[in-house]
């Protein structure tokens, strides 16, 4: 399995390509990632490297004191080592990715759990209702028993309205569900999206994530 290599060394760095750049000798962190990229970091700037070479590129270590990194365009990053303080490699494995608090999946879960947020008398049919072009976030019924399709976004923009429009076209072909109307729900709805949604007969709902979480917390209390 490809590994991540971490080298801490006193070194100088020269870049030769569309322009030239030079980093004078200083202690630095050099990362050689499993994707082949090489980046040189100082103890500041947060995540941003001082210089780097994106993949695909090749690393040649010469006699051990000079690294030459070359990309497919022929650009070179030359790292001259004066003193290596640390050199280790680690297998990080497959990263599960960033899970953000408040993403659409969690909004969907919260809203489905408290579907009456959309109005008195609403009842849930199911989350992730399948269609030929993908699942509808929430399918439910209003107080009158009419079917409602809900599309949930963190930020409601025109593409979200278009997506809900396509779902409604398919759902309204099903005689067991029709007529189906749409609700476009988001933490923030852009003015253009609101105008388009309203023009197409959809209801817009702004979701207060903190309030939904508060409702969730209250539900767990026994007294």
Coordinates of C-alpha atoms in Angstrom, one line a residue:
X1 CA 0.0 0.0 0.0
X2 CA 1.4 3.5 -0.8
X3 CA 2.6 5.4 2.2
X4 CA 2.9 9.0 3.5
X5 CA 6.5 10.0 4.1
X6 CA 7.4 12.7 6.5
X7 CA 10.9 14.3 6.4
X8 CA 12.1 17.1 8.7
X9 CA 15.3 18.5 7.4
X10 CA 17.4 21.6 7.1
X11 CA 17.3 22.2 3.4
X12 CA 17.2 24.7 0.6
X13 CA 14.6 24.5 -2.3
X14 CA 14.8 25.6 -5.9
X15 CA 11.9 25.6 -8.3
X16 CA 12.6 25.7 -12.1
X17 CA 9.7 26.0 -14.5
X18 CA 7.6 28.8 -15.8
X19 CA 9.4 30.9 -13.3
X20 CA 12.2 30.4 -10.8
X21 CA 12.0 30.5 -7.0
X22 CA 14.4 29.9 -4.2
X23 CA 14.0 29.1 -0.5
X24 CA 17.2 29.6 1.5
X25 CA 18.4 27.0 4.0
X26 CA 16.1 26.5 7.0
X27 CA 14.5 23.6 8.9
X28 CA 11.4 22.4 7.0
X29 CA 8.8 19.6 6.8
X30 CA 8.7 17.7 3.5
X31 CA 5.6 15.6 2.8
X32 CA 5.6 12.9 0.2
X33 CA 2.0 11.8 -0.1
X34 CA 0.7 8.5 -1.3
X35 CA -0.7 10.2 -4.4
X36 CA 2.9 11.2 -5.4
X37 CA 2.7 14.8 -4.5
X38 CA 5.6 16.5 -2.7
X39 CA 5.2 19.7 -0.6
X40 CA 7.6 21.7 1.5
X41 CA 6.2 23.3 4.7
X42 CA 7.4 25.9 7.3
X43 CA 6.1 26.1 10.8
X44 CA 3.5 28.7 9.9
X45 CA 0.8 29.3 7.2
X46 CA -1.4 26.6 8.5
X47 CA -1.9 24.0 5.7
X48 CA -0.4 26.0 2.9
X49 CA 3.0 24.8 1.7
X50 CA 5.9 27.1 0.7
X51 CA 6.4 25.1 -2.5
X52 CA 5.0 21.9 -3.9
X53 CA 4.7 19.7 -6.9
X54 CA 1.3 18.2 -7.7
X55 CA 0.9 14.6 -9.2
X56 CA 1.7 13.1 -11.5
X57 CA 5.4 13.6 -10.8
X58 CA 8.5 11.6 -10.1
X59 CA 10.9 11.8 -7.2
X60 CA 14.6 11.0 -7.7
X61 CA 16.8 11.0 -4.6
X62 CA 20.2 11.2 -6.2
X63 CA 23.0 10.6 -3.8
X64 CA 20.7 11.1 -0.8
X65 CA 21.3 14.8 -0.2
X66 CA 19.5 16.1 -3.3
X67 CA 15.9 15.4 -4.2
X68 CA 14.7 16.2 -7.7
X69 CA 10.9 16.2 -8.3
X70 CA 9.8 16.5 -11.9
X71 CA 6.3 16.8 -13.2
X72 CA 5.0 15.9 -16.7
X73 CA 5.6 19.4 -17.9
X74 CA 9.3 19.1 -17.1
X75 CA 9.1 21.6 -14.2
X76 CA 11.6 20.7 -11.4
X77 CA 11.6 21.1 -7.6
X78 CA 15.1 20.6 -6.3
X79 CA 15.5 20.0 -2.6
X80 CA 19.0 20.1 -1.2
X81 CA 19.3 18.4 2.2
X82 CA 21.9 19.7 4.6
X83 CA 20.8 17.7 7.7
X84 CA 18.0 15.2 8.0
X85 CA 16.4 15.4 11.5
X86 CA 13.5 12.9 10.9
X87 CA 12.5 10.5 8.2
X88 CA 9.5 8.1 8.5
X89 CA 6.8 6.5 6.4
X90 CA 3.3 5.6 7.4
X91 CA 0.3 3.8 5.9
X92 CA -2.7 6.0 6.5
X93 CA -5.2 3.7 4.6
X94 CA -8.4 4.9 3.0
X95 CA -9.7 8.1 4.5
X96 CA -13.5 8.1 5.3
X97 CA -13.7 11.8 4.3
X98 CA -14.9 14.8 6.2
X99 CA -18.2 14.6 8.0
X100 CA -19.7 18.0 8.6
X101 CA -22.2 18.9 11.3
X102 CA -25.4 20.1 9.7
X103 CA -24.9 18.6 6.2
X104 CA -28.0 17.7 4.1
X105 CA -28.1 14.1 5.4
X106 CA -28.4 15.3 9.0
X107 CA -30.9 18.0 8.1
X108 CA -32.9 15.3 6.3
X109 CA -32.8 13.1 9.4
X110 CA -33.9 15.9 11.7
X111 CA -36.7 17.1 9.5
X112 CA -38.0 13.5 9.0
X113 CA -38.0 13.0 12.7
X114 CA -40.0 16.2 13.2
X115 CA -42.0 16.4 10.0
X116 CA -44.6 18.6 11.6
X117 CA -42.0 21.4 11.3
X118 CA -43.4 21.7 7.7
X119 CA -47.0 22.2 9.1
X120 CA -49.6 20.7 11.4
X121 CA -50.9 17.3 10.3
X122 CA -47.9 16.4 8.2
X123 CA -46.9 12.7 8.3
X124 CA -43.8 10.9 6.9
X125 CA -44.1 8.4 4.2
X126 CA -40.3 7.7 4.0
X127 CA -36.9 9.2 3.6
X128 CA -34.9 8.6 0.4
X129 CA -37.9 7.7 -1.6
X130 CA -36.6 6.0 -4.8
X131 CA -37.2 7.3 -8.3
X132 CA -35.6 6.5 -11.6
X133 CA -33.3 9.5 -11.4
X134 CA -32.4 9.2 -7.7
X135 CA -34.0 9.3 -4.3
X136 CA -36.3 12.1 -3.1
X137 CA -35.0 13.4 0.3
X138 CA -38.4 13.1 2.0
X139 CA -41.8 12.0 0.8
X140 CA -44.7 12.9 3.2
X141 CA -48.4 13.8 3.3
X142 CA -49.9 17.0 4.4
X143 CA -53.0 17.4 6.7
X144 CA -55.3 16.9 3.8
X145 CA -53.6 13.6 2.8
X146 CA -51.9 15.1 -0.3
X147 CA -48.4 13.8 -1.2
X148 CA -45.5 16.2 -0.7
X149 CA -42.0 15.8 -2.0
X150 CA -39.3 17.7 0.0
X151 CA -35.9 18.5 -1.4
X152 CA -33.4 19.6 1.2
X153 CA -30.3 21.7 0.7
X154 CA -27.9 23.6 3.0
X155 CA -28.0 26.4 0.5
X156 CA -31.0 26.6 -1.8
X157 CA -30.0 27.6 -5.3
X158 CA -31.6 27.3 -8.8
X159 CA -30.1 23.8 -9.4
X160 CA -31.9 22.5 -6.4
X161 CA -35.2 23.8 -7.7
X162 CA -34.5 22.2 -11.0
X163 CA -33.8 18.9 -9.3
X164 CA -37.1 19.0 -7.4
X165 CA -38.9 19.8 -10.6
X166 CA -37.6 16.6 -12.2
X167 CA -38.6 14.6 -9.2
X168 CA -42.1 16.1 -9.3
X169 CA -42.5 15.3 -13.0
X170 CA -41.7 11.6 -12.3
X171 CA -43.8 11.3 -9.1
X172 CA -46.8 12.8 -10.7
X173 CA -46.9 10.0 -13.2
X174 CA -47.7 7.6 -10.4
X175 CA -51.5 7.5 -9.9
X176 CA -51.0 6.2 -6.3
X177 CA -49.1 9.4 -5.4
X178 CA -50.5 12.1 -7.7
X179 CA -51.0 15.0 -7.3
X180 CA -47.6 15.6 -5.7
X181 CA -46.5 19.1 -4.8
X182 CA -43.0 20.2 -3.8
X183 CA -41.4 21.8 -0.8
X184 CA -37.9 23.3 -1.3
X185 CA -36.3 23.4 2.2
X186 CA -32.8 24.8 3.0
X187 CA -30.9 26.7 5.6
X188 CA -30.6 29.6 3.2
X189 CA -32.6 30.1 0.0
X190 CA -31.2 32.4 -2.7
X191 CA -33.6 35.0 -4.0
X192 CA -33.5 33.7 -7.6
X193 CA -34.2 30.2 -6.4
X194 CA -37.1 31.4 -4.3
X195 CA -38.6 33.2 -7.3
X196 CA -38.2 30.1 -9.6
X197 CA -39.6 27.7 -6.9
X198 CA -42.6 30.0 -6.3
X199 CA -43.3 30.3 -10.0
X200 CA -43.4 26.5 -10.3
X201 CA -45.9 26.2 -7.4
X202 CA -43.4 25.0 -4.8
X203 CA -43.4 26.1 -1.2
X204 CA -40.1 27.3 0.2
X205 CA -39.1 26.6 3.8
X206 CA -36.1 28.0 5.6
X207 CA -34.7 25.4 8.1
X208 CA -33.3 26.6 11.4
X209 CA -30.7 24.0 12.0
X210 CA -30.1 25.0 15.6
X211 CA -33.8 25.0 16.4
X212 CA -34.2 21.5 14.8
X213 CA -31.3 20.3 17.0
X214 CA -33.0 21.8 20.0
X215 CA -36.2 20.0 19.2
X216 CA -34.1 16.8 18.9
X217 CA -32.6 17.4 22.4
X218 CA -35.9 18.1 24.0
X219 CA -37.3 14.9 22.6
X220 CA -34.7 12.9 24.5
X221 CA -35.6 14.4 27.9
X222 CA -37.7 12.3 30.3
X223 CA -38.9 15.3 32.4

